[in-house]
């Protein structure tokens, strides 16, 4: 009986600790995420179907949000091995590789912007998207505002930062005047801006504006690139903040032209703060619309998994060259033995842990060691690299799903390391 009371005390204490620390941890840059997704704490298994996403209760210092038993892990391995026995024929594999953009264009033609929800959780998982001053401002606003309610469908409030737009307009008026505006990250008075927008390629444009460069966002001091922007589910939550942060600019690209058109046609798209373009990151010869080493942040969320494993390293190497020294690459993608991997039937496996869906799009399932190796070989250093496990629930069908994601943050060093690749490999923290 004493041990039961002790367990009840630990349960109540841990739940109280996690609830109190949740707000404080949201912007903390630690070795584990701040528990924004599925932050409800499951203390009573009988209530598992009351919400869509749960954090399994455990002590606060635990790294994963849901620990698997050895039996569960073995069962997952067996299931993945079973659905990998029958491989897709080589000629079909070649077709999926060569026609990858066609399948994604068909995907966006069918679903438009209705398939994925806006990623309003981005700033909680990746506050580094924002310039440091804006981060500090949001932390101050967060402390002074009422506690945020996390609803069961989106996990985050739709009004992410109340009052932010009004504050941004006031800031702009006070610092730049009512007669100023921004074009491609550069601040002009409205008469100058009209010259840029009416005649962006005109031969007198440079003479009129003095120092206008030849690439979008050239006047910005803080630049972000989202690779694989899709229909804009990350773009527009980011723009909502950046459009009132002077000196910032957002680039976004996708190799599906249909996706880029969806972004550009969105009512919130603003070319003064954002430049959307079609780009195949696997094509090394294809130039970006800006020079190397100008980006502060690259966002790579559920993108690399759609690329053939043999091409991933070259993609990461190229992206690393776009970062400024000190710039950050933010990564989130599918982890090994995620429910979506175990659900594949025989005949959908392309190669080990790489599958094709019924619509022709492909997906790879990572381990954190693989992620570390890729970014390390590209010359980036680890800030965060972890396995994020959650219990997701389909309340209608009474189905429990064990989700697994890899979340990582890697920084480009201010000074290039002189170490050899062999020395770097020896320092592998997971090996």
Short mmCIF file of C-alpha atoms in Angstrom, two decimals:
data_model
loop_
_atom_site.label_atom_id
_atom_site.label_comp_id
_atom_site.label_asym_id
_atom_site.label_seq_id
_atom_site.Cartn_x
_atom_site.Cartn_y
_atom_site.Cartn_z
CA UNK A 1 0.00 0.00 0.00
CA UNK A 2 2.90 2.31 0.84
CA UNK A 3 4.47 1.78 -2.57
CA UNK A 4 1.10 2.55 -4.23
CA UNK A 5 0.84 5.86 -2.36
CA UNK A 6 4.43 6.61 -3.34
CA UNK A 7 3.65 5.98 -7.02
CA UNK A 8 0.54 8.21 -6.82
CA UNK A 9 2.66 10.96 -5.29
CA UNK A 10 5.29 10.64 -8.04
CA UNK A 11 2.55 10.71 -10.69
CA UNK A 12 0.91 13.85 -9.27
CA UNK A 13 4.25 15.58 -8.67
CA UNK A 14 5.55 14.81 -12.18
CA UNK A 15 2.34 16.01 -13.79
CA UNK A 16 2.43 19.24 -11.77
CA UNK A 17 6.10 19.78 -12.62
CA UNK A 18 5.55 19.30 -16.35
CA UNK A 19 2.53 21.61 -16.43
CA UNK A 20 4.38 24.38 -14.59
CA UNK A 21 7.53 24.06 -16.65
CA UNK A 22 5.79 23.80 -20.03
CA UNK A 23 5.56 27.56 -20.61
CA UNK A 24 9.11 28.15 -19.40
CA UNK A 25 10.53 25.47 -21.69
CA UNK A 26 8.92 26.61 -24.93
CA UNK A 27 11.79 28.82 -26.00
CA UNK A 28 14.53 26.96 -24.17
CA UNK A 29 17.22 25.56 -26.43
CA UNK A 30 17.90 22.21 -24.80
CA UNK A 31 18.62 18.67 -25.83
CA UNK A 32 14.92 17.80 -25.97
CA UNK A 33 11.91 19.55 -27.49
CA UNK A 34 9.68 21.76 -25.37
CA UNK A 35 6.77 19.30 -25.57
CA UNK A 36 4.46 21.43 -27.70
CA UNK A 37 3.06 18.54 -29.71
CA UNK A 38 0.96 16.17 -27.65
CA UNK A 39 1.72 17.97 -24.42
CA UNK A 40 -1.24 16.48 -22.59
CA UNK A 41 0.02 14.07 -19.98
CA UNK A 42 -1.51 10.60 -19.97
CA UNK A 43 -1.79 9.53 -16.33
CA UNK A 44 -4.89 7.37 -16.73
CA UNK A 45 -4.73 4.84 -19.63
CA UNK A 46 -8.52 4.49 -19.58
CA UNK A 47 -8.79 8.08 -20.86
CA UNK A 48 -6.48 7.58 -23.83
CA UNK A 49 -9.23 8.22 -26.41
CA UNK A 50 -10.29 11.57 -24.95
CA UNK A 51 -7.68 13.51 -27.00
CA UNK A 52 -5.76 13.11 -30.26
CA UNK A 53 -2.18 13.36 -28.95
CA UNK A 54 -0.54 12.43 -25.66
CA UNK A 55 2.71 12.67 -23.85
CA UNK A 56 3.21 9.49 -21.82
CA UNK A 57 3.95 10.47 -18.21
CA UNK A 58 7.54 10.05 -17.18
CA UNK A 59 10.14 11.91 -15.16
CA UNK A 60 10.97 15.38 -16.56
CA UNK A 61 14.55 14.57 -17.46
CA UNK A 62 13.61 11.72 -19.80
CA UNK A 63 14.68 12.42 -23.39
CA UNK A 64 11.84 10.78 -25.31
CA UNK A 65 8.20 11.66 -24.70
CA UNK A 66 7.21 8.03 -25.00
CA UNK A 67 9.45 5.11 -24.11
CA UNK A 68 8.98 1.88 -26.01
CA UNK A 69 9.31 -1.45 -24.29
CA UNK A 70 11.81 -3.93 -25.72
CA UNK A 71 8.89 -6.05 -26.87
CA UNK A 72 7.32 -3.13 -28.76
CA UNK A 73 10.63 -2.28 -30.43
CA UNK A 74 11.19 -5.89 -31.53
CA UNK A 75 7.65 -6.06 -32.88
CA UNK A 76 8.23 -2.88 -34.90
CA UNK A 77 11.49 -4.24 -36.34
CA UNK A 78 9.78 -7.48 -37.35
CA UNK A 79 6.94 -5.61 -39.02
CA UNK A 80 9.36 -3.40 -41.00
CA UNK A 81 11.37 -6.46 -42.05
CA UNK A 82 8.17 -8.20 -43.14
CA UNK A 83 6.89 -5.34 -45.32
CA UNK A 84 10.35 -5.00 -46.91
CA UNK A 85 10.56 -8.57 -48.18
CA UNK A 86 9.00 -7.78 -51.57
CA UNK A 87 10.74 -4.87 -53.33
CA UNK A 88 9.34 -2.66 -56.09
CA UNK A 89 10.68 -3.75 -59.49
CA UNK A 90 13.74 -1.84 -60.67
CA UNK A 91 12.06 -0.36 -63.75
CA UNK A 92 9.29 1.03 -61.56
CA UNK A 93 11.82 2.38 -59.06
CA UNK A 94 13.49 4.23 -61.91
CA UNK A 95 10.13 5.66 -62.97
CA UNK A 96 9.38 6.97 -59.46
CA UNK A 97 12.79 8.65 -59.39
CA UNK A 98 12.60 10.27 -62.82
CA UNK A 99 8.97 11.35 -62.46
CA UNK A 100 9.07 12.44 -58.82
CA UNK A 101 7.98 16.01 -59.59
CA UNK A 102 5.03 14.70 -61.63
CA UNK A 103 3.70 12.70 -58.69
CA UNK A 104 4.02 15.65 -56.32
CA UNK A 105 2.35 17.97 -58.83
CA UNK A 106 -0.54 15.52 -59.07
CA UNK A 107 -0.66 15.43 -55.27
CA UNK A 108 -1.06 19.22 -55.02
CA UNK A 109 -3.45 19.31 -57.95
CA UNK A 110 -5.67 16.86 -56.09
CA UNK A 111 -5.37 18.20 -52.54
CA UNK A 112 -4.39 21.85 -53.17
CA UNK A 113 -3.74 23.38 -49.74
CA UNK A 114 -6.25 21.22 -47.87
CA UNK A 115 -4.12 18.19 -47.02
CA UNK A 116 -1.70 19.59 -44.42
CA UNK A 117 -2.52 21.93 -41.56
CA UNK A 118 -0.54 25.11 -40.99
CA UNK A 119 2.49 24.41 -38.82
CA UNK A 120 1.71 26.85 -36.05
CA UNK A 121 4.03 24.83 -33.79
CA UNK A 122 7.13 25.97 -35.70
CA UNK A 123 8.14 28.81 -33.40
CA UNK A 124 7.84 26.62 -30.32
CA UNK A 125 10.02 23.85 -31.72
CA UNK A 126 12.27 26.14 -33.76
CA UNK A 127 12.45 29.64 -32.25
CA UNK A 128 15.70 30.06 -34.22
CA UNK A 129 13.57 30.84 -37.28
CA UNK A 130 13.20 34.35 -35.86
CA UNK A 131 15.89 37.01 -35.37
CA UNK A 132 17.13 37.14 -31.78
CA UNK A 133 15.43 40.46 -30.98
CA UNK A 134 12.07 39.13 -32.16
CA UNK A 135 12.57 35.98 -30.06
CA UNK A 136 13.19 38.10 -26.98
CA UNK A 137 10.10 40.17 -27.77
CA UNK A 138 7.94 37.07 -28.06
CA UNK A 139 9.28 35.66 -24.80
CA UNK A 140 8.31 38.89 -23.08
CA UNK A 141 4.85 38.81 -24.65
CA UNK A 142 4.45 35.16 -23.72
CA UNK A 143 5.20 35.84 -20.06
CA UNK A 144 2.78 38.74 -19.85
CA UNK A 145 -0.08 37.08 -21.74
CA UNK A 146 -2.59 34.62 -20.38
CA UNK A 147 -1.67 30.94 -20.48
CA UNK A 148 -2.14 29.53 -23.98
CA UNK A 149 -4.79 26.86 -24.43
CA UNK A 150 -3.76 23.98 -26.65
CA UNK A 151 -6.73 22.55 -28.51
CA UNK A 152 -7.02 18.92 -29.47
CA UNK A 153 -6.94 19.32 -33.23
CA UNK A 154 -4.10 21.69 -34.02
CA UNK A 155 -2.18 21.44 -30.72
CA UNK A 156 -1.60 25.21 -30.86
CA UNK A 157 -3.82 28.27 -30.84
CA UNK A 158 -4.59 29.79 -34.24
CA UNK A 159 -3.76 33.24 -32.87
CA UNK A 160 -0.16 32.42 -32.10
CA UNK A 161 1.02 35.79 -30.91
CA UNK A 162 -1.88 38.11 -30.02
CA UNK A 163 -1.26 41.77 -30.73
CA UNK A 164 1.85 41.07 -32.78
CA UNK A 165 0.59 42.57 -36.03
CA UNK A 166 -0.63 45.73 -34.31
CA UNK A 167 2.69 46.08 -32.48
CA UNK A 168 4.62 45.55 -35.71
CA UNK A 169 2.66 48.29 -37.50
CA UNK A 170 3.28 50.68 -34.63
CA UNK A 171 6.99 49.79 -34.62
CA UNK A 172 7.20 50.43 -38.36
CA UNK A 173 5.43 53.79 -38.10
CA UNK A 174 7.64 54.99 -35.26
CA UNK A 175 10.93 53.88 -36.84
CA UNK A 176 10.42 54.28 -40.57
CA UNK A 177 7.45 56.62 -40.95
CA UNK A 178 4.05 56.16 -42.54
CA UNK A 179 5.40 56.92 -46.02
CA UNK A 180 7.83 53.97 -46.06
CA UNK A 181 7.44 50.39 -47.20
CA UNK A 182 9.54 47.31 -47.91
CA UNK A 183 10.38 45.66 -51.21
CA UNK A 184 12.38 42.41 -51.16
CA UNK A 185 13.69 43.14 -47.68
CA UNK A 186 14.86 46.68 -48.49
CA UNK A 187 13.12 49.75 -46.99
CA UNK A 188 12.15 52.53 -49.41
CA UNK A 189 9.75 55.43 -49.45
CA UNK A 190 6.59 54.60 -51.37
CA UNK A 191 7.61 56.54 -54.49
CA UNK A 192 10.87 54.55 -54.74
CA UNK A 193 9.06 51.29 -54.09
CA UNK A 194 6.73 52.00 -57.01
CA UNK A 195 9.77 52.26 -59.29
CA UNK A 196 10.94 48.84 -58.15
CA UNK A 197 7.59 47.10 -58.51
CA UNK A 198 6.62 48.80 -61.79
CA UNK A 199 10.00 48.32 -63.42
CA UNK A 200 12.03 45.74 -61.47
CA UNK A 201 14.31 44.97 -64.46
CA UNK A 202 14.51 48.49 -65.88
CA UNK A 203 17.95 49.77 -66.76
CA UNK A 204 17.47 52.96 -64.71
CA UNK A 205 16.37 51.09 -61.58
CA UNK A 206 19.89 50.84 -60.12
CA UNK A 207 20.54 54.53 -60.73
CA UNK A 208 17.26 55.54 -59.06
CA UNK A 209 17.74 53.45 -55.94
CA UNK A 210 21.51 53.49 -55.66
CA UNK A 211 22.40 50.13 -54.22
CA UNK A 212 19.71 47.75 -55.39
CA UNK A 213 21.26 44.31 -55.88
CA UNK A 214 20.28 41.78 -58.52
CA UNK A 215 18.65 39.16 -56.28
CA UNK A 216 15.44 39.14 -54.23
CA UNK A 217 15.88 40.01 -50.57
CA UNK A 218 19.26 41.62 -51.15
CA UNK A 219 18.49 44.44 -48.74
CA UNK A 220 17.53 42.16 -45.86
CA UNK A 221 19.78 41.54 -42.88
CA UNK A 222 18.11 38.28 -41.82
CA UNK A 223 17.15 35.64 -44.40
CA UNK A 224 15.31 32.33 -44.06
CA UNK A 225 14.88 29.59 -46.69
CA UNK A 226 12.26 26.88 -46.48
CA UNK A 227 13.10 23.93 -48.72
CA UNK A 228 10.09 21.95 -49.90
CA UNK A 229 7.51 24.59 -49.05
CA UNK A 230 4.56 22.64 -50.45
CA UNK A 231 1.35 24.66 -50.34
CA UNK A 232 2.76 27.07 -47.74
CA UNK A 233 1.86 25.43 -44.44
CA UNK A 234 5.10 26.74 -42.95
CA UNK A 235 5.43 29.80 -45.16
CA UNK A 236 2.36 31.66 -43.95
CA UNK A 237 2.81 31.13 -40.20
CA UNK A 238 6.38 32.43 -40.69
CA UNK A 239 5.28 35.36 -42.86
CA UNK A 240 2.70 36.30 -40.27
CA UNK A 241 5.58 37.17 -37.98
CA UNK A 242 8.33 38.24 -40.39
CA UNK A 243 6.16 40.67 -42.34
CA UNK A 244 6.28 42.99 -39.33
CA UNK A 245 9.98 42.46 -38.62
CA UNK A 246 11.96 44.98 -40.70
CA UNK A 247 15.09 43.69 -42.40
CA UNK A 248 13.90 40.10 -42.73
CA UNK A 249 13.14 38.07 -45.84
CA UNK A 250 11.77 34.58 -46.51
CA UNK A 251 12.66 32.39 -49.49
CA UNK A 252 10.68 29.23 -50.18
CA UNK A 253 11.04 26.63 -52.90
CA UNK A 254 9.56 23.37 -54.09
CA UNK A 255 10.24 21.23 -57.15
CA UNK A 256 6.50 20.84 -57.72
CA UNK A 257 5.49 23.90 -59.75
CA UNK A 258 1.87 23.37 -58.71
CA UNK A 259 2.84 23.81 -55.06
CA UNK A 260 4.71 27.07 -55.75
CA UNK A 261 1.69 28.40 -57.65
CA UNK A 262 -0.50 27.65 -54.63
CA UNK A 263 1.87 29.69 -52.46
CA UNK A 264 1.99 32.63 -54.85
CA UNK A 265 -1.78 32.71 -55.30
CA UNK A 266 -2.45 32.72 -51.54
CA UNK A 267 -3.98 35.93 -50.20
CA UNK A 268 -1.21 36.24 -47.58
CA UNK A 269 1.66 35.98 -50.06
CA UNK A 270 3.60 39.24 -50.23
CA UNK A 271 6.56 39.60 -52.59
CA UNK A 272 7.92 42.41 -50.42
CA UNK A 273 8.77 39.87 -47.75
CA UNK A 274 8.87 36.55 -49.58
CA UNK A 275 10.16 34.99 -52.79
CA UNK A 276 8.71 31.62 -53.86
CA UNK A 277 10.44 29.73 -56.67
CA UNK A 278 10.55 26.30 -58.33
CA UNK A 279 13.77 24.45 -57.56
CA UNK A 280 15.00 20.86 -57.62
CA UNK A 281 17.48 20.53 -54.73
CA UNK A 282 18.83 17.32 -56.29
CA UNK A 283 20.08 19.22 -59.34
CA UNK A 284 23.53 20.51 -58.32
CA UNK A 285 23.88 22.50 -61.53
CA UNK A 286 20.71 24.50 -60.90
CA UNK A 287 21.58 27.87 -59.33
CA UNK A 288 19.67 29.41 -56.45
CA UNK A 289 18.30 32.95 -56.96
CA UNK A 290 20.74 34.28 -54.36
CA UNK A 291 24.46 33.83 -53.60
CA UNK A 292 26.01 31.34 -51.19
CA UNK A 293 26.53 32.09 -47.49
CA UNK A 294 23.70 34.61 -47.09
CA UNK A 295 21.11 32.53 -45.20
CA UNK A 296 20.65 32.71 -41.45
CA UNK A 297 18.24 29.75 -41.31
CA UNK A 298 17.29 26.83 -43.54
CA UNK A 299 14.11 24.97 -42.69
CA UNK A 300 14.04 21.33 -43.81
CA UNK A 301 10.81 19.84 -42.48
CA UNK A 302 9.46 16.54 -43.89
CA UNK A 303 11.38 17.10 -47.13
CA UNK A 304 14.59 15.06 -47.12
CA UNK A 305 12.59 11.85 -46.60
CA UNK A 306 11.07 12.29 -50.08
CA UNK A 307 14.50 12.16 -51.74
CA UNK A 308 16.34 9.00 -52.76
CA UNK A 309 18.81 8.04 -49.97
CA UNK A 310 21.71 7.99 -52.45
CA UNK A 311 21.15 11.68 -53.21
CA UNK A 312 20.56 13.01 -49.70
CA UNK A 313 24.18 13.75 -48.80
CA UNK A 314 24.77 15.91 -51.86
CA UNK A 315 21.58 17.84 -51.14
CA UNK A 316 22.69 18.53 -47.55
CA UNK A 317 26.19 19.50 -48.71
CA UNK A 318 24.75 22.05 -51.14
CA UNK A 319 22.37 23.52 -48.59
CA UNK A 320 25.20 23.91 -46.07
CA UNK A 321 27.00 26.19 -48.55
CA UNK A 322 24.01 28.56 -48.53
CA UNK A 323 24.28 29.19 -44.79
CA UNK A 324 26.23 32.06 -43.31
CA UNK A 325 28.92 31.05 -40.80
CA UNK A 326 26.89 30.65 -37.62
CA UNK A 327 23.70 29.96 -39.60
CA UNK A 328 21.32 27.21 -38.52
CA UNK A 329 19.71 24.29 -40.36
CA UNK A 330 16.49 23.11 -38.70
CA UNK A 331 15.35 19.57 -39.49
CA UNK A 332 12.30 17.48 -38.67
CA UNK A 333 11.33 14.27 -40.47
CA UNK A 334 10.06 10.71 -40.11
CA UNK A 335 11.85 8.41 -37.68
CA UNK A 336 12.55 4.70 -37.94
CA UNK A 337 9.53 2.51 -37.11
CA UNK A 338 7.01 5.33 -37.18
CA UNK A 339 3.46 4.00 -37.53
CA UNK A 340 3.36 5.14 -41.16
CA UNK A 341 6.35 2.89 -41.94
CA UNK A 342 4.82 -0.15 -40.28
CA UNK A 343 1.55 0.31 -42.19
CA UNK A 344 3.13 -0.23 -45.62
CA UNK A 345 2.14 -3.47 -47.29
CA UNK A 346 4.49 -5.79 -49.13
CA UNK A 347 5.46 -4.54 -52.57
CA UNK A 348 5.85 -0.86 -51.59
CA UNK A 349 9.46 -1.06 -50.40
CA UNK A 350 12.01 0.54 -52.74
CA UNK A 351 15.08 -0.15 -50.61
CA UNK A 352 15.87 -0.48 -46.91
CA UNK A 353 13.53 1.89 -44.98
CA UNK A 354 12.54 3.65 -48.24
CA UNK A 355 8.98 3.23 -49.56
CA UNK A 356 6.60 4.44 -52.25
CA UNK A 357 3.05 5.46 -51.35
CA UNK A 358 0.00 4.62 -53.41
CA UNK A 359 0.09 8.06 -55.07
CA UNK A 360 3.71 7.61 -56.26
CA UNK A 361 5.33 9.89 -53.67
CA UNK A 362 8.17 8.38 -51.64
CA UNK A 363 9.27 8.45 -48.00
CA UNK A 364 12.36 7.43 -46.03
CA UNK A 365 12.51 6.74 -42.28
CA UNK A 366 15.61 8.02 -40.48
CA UNK A 367 17.60 7.20 -37.37
CA UNK A 368 19.26 10.05 -35.49
CA UNK A 369 22.68 8.49 -36.25
CA UNK A 370 22.00 8.78 -39.99
CA UNK A 371 20.92 12.39 -39.58
CA UNK A 372 24.01 13.21 -37.50
CA UNK A 373 26.31 11.62 -40.10
CA UNK A 374 24.76 13.53 -43.01
CA UNK A 375 24.95 16.97 -41.43
CA UNK A 376 28.33 16.32 -39.86
CA UNK A 377 29.81 15.32 -43.23
CA UNK A 378 28.44 18.59 -44.61
CA UNK A 379 30.53 20.47 -42.05
CA UNK A 380 27.72 21.36 -39.64
CA UNK A 381 27.84 20.93 -35.86
CA UNK A 382 25.08 19.50 -33.70
CA UNK A 383 22.96 21.74 -31.51
CA UNK A 384 20.11 19.27 -31.07
CA UNK A 385 19.50 15.76 -32.43
CA UNK A 386 16.85 13.57 -30.89
CA UNK A 387 14.13 11.00 -31.37
CA UNK A 388 10.68 12.42 -30.65
CA UNK A 389 8.10 9.75 -29.83
CA UNK A 390 4.39 10.50 -29.33
CA UNK A 391 1.20 8.56 -28.85
CA UNK A 392 -1.36 9.69 -31.42
CA UNK A 393 -4.95 8.55 -31.15
CA UNK A 394 -7.75 8.17 -33.68
CA UNK A 395 -10.70 8.62 -31.34
CA UNK A 396 -13.30 7.73 -33.97
CA UNK A 397 -11.70 4.39 -34.87
CA UNK A 398 -10.28 3.79 -31.35
CA UNK A 399 -6.80 3.28 -32.80
CA UNK A 400 -3.51 4.13 -31.05
CA UNK A 401 -0.53 5.09 -33.20
CA UNK A 402 3.07 5.33 -32.04
CA UNK A 403 4.58 8.25 -33.93
CA UNK A 404 8.34 8.65 -34.31
CA UNK A 405 10.08 11.76 -35.65
CA UNK A 406 13.67 12.94 -35.74
CA UNK A 407 14.19 16.57 -34.76
CA UNK A 408 17.57 18.23 -35.21
CA UNK A 409 19.34 21.58 -35.24
CA UNK A 410 22.77 21.92 -36.83
CA UNK A 411 24.91 25.05 -37.03
CA UNK A 412 27.51 26.10 -39.56
CA UNK A 413 30.73 26.82 -37.63
CA UNK A 414 32.08 30.36 -37.58
CA UNK A 415 35.48 28.89 -38.44
CA UNK A 416 35.95 25.78 -40.55
CA UNK A 417 37.40 22.84 -38.62
CA UNK A 418 40.82 21.62 -39.75
CA UNK A 419 40.06 18.10 -38.58
CA UNK A 420 40.14 15.28 -41.09
CA UNK A 421 36.94 13.32 -41.84
CA UNK A 422 38.51 10.34 -40.01
CA UNK A 423 38.97 12.39 -36.83
CA UNK A 424 35.43 13.71 -37.10
CA UNK A 425 34.06 10.18 -37.38
CA UNK A 426 35.94 9.13 -34.25
CA UNK A 427 34.15 11.87 -32.29
CA UNK A 428 30.70 10.59 -33.28
CA UNK A 429 28.65 11.02 -30.06
CA UNK A 430 26.38 8.06 -30.83
CA UNK A 431 28.98 5.58 -32.06
#
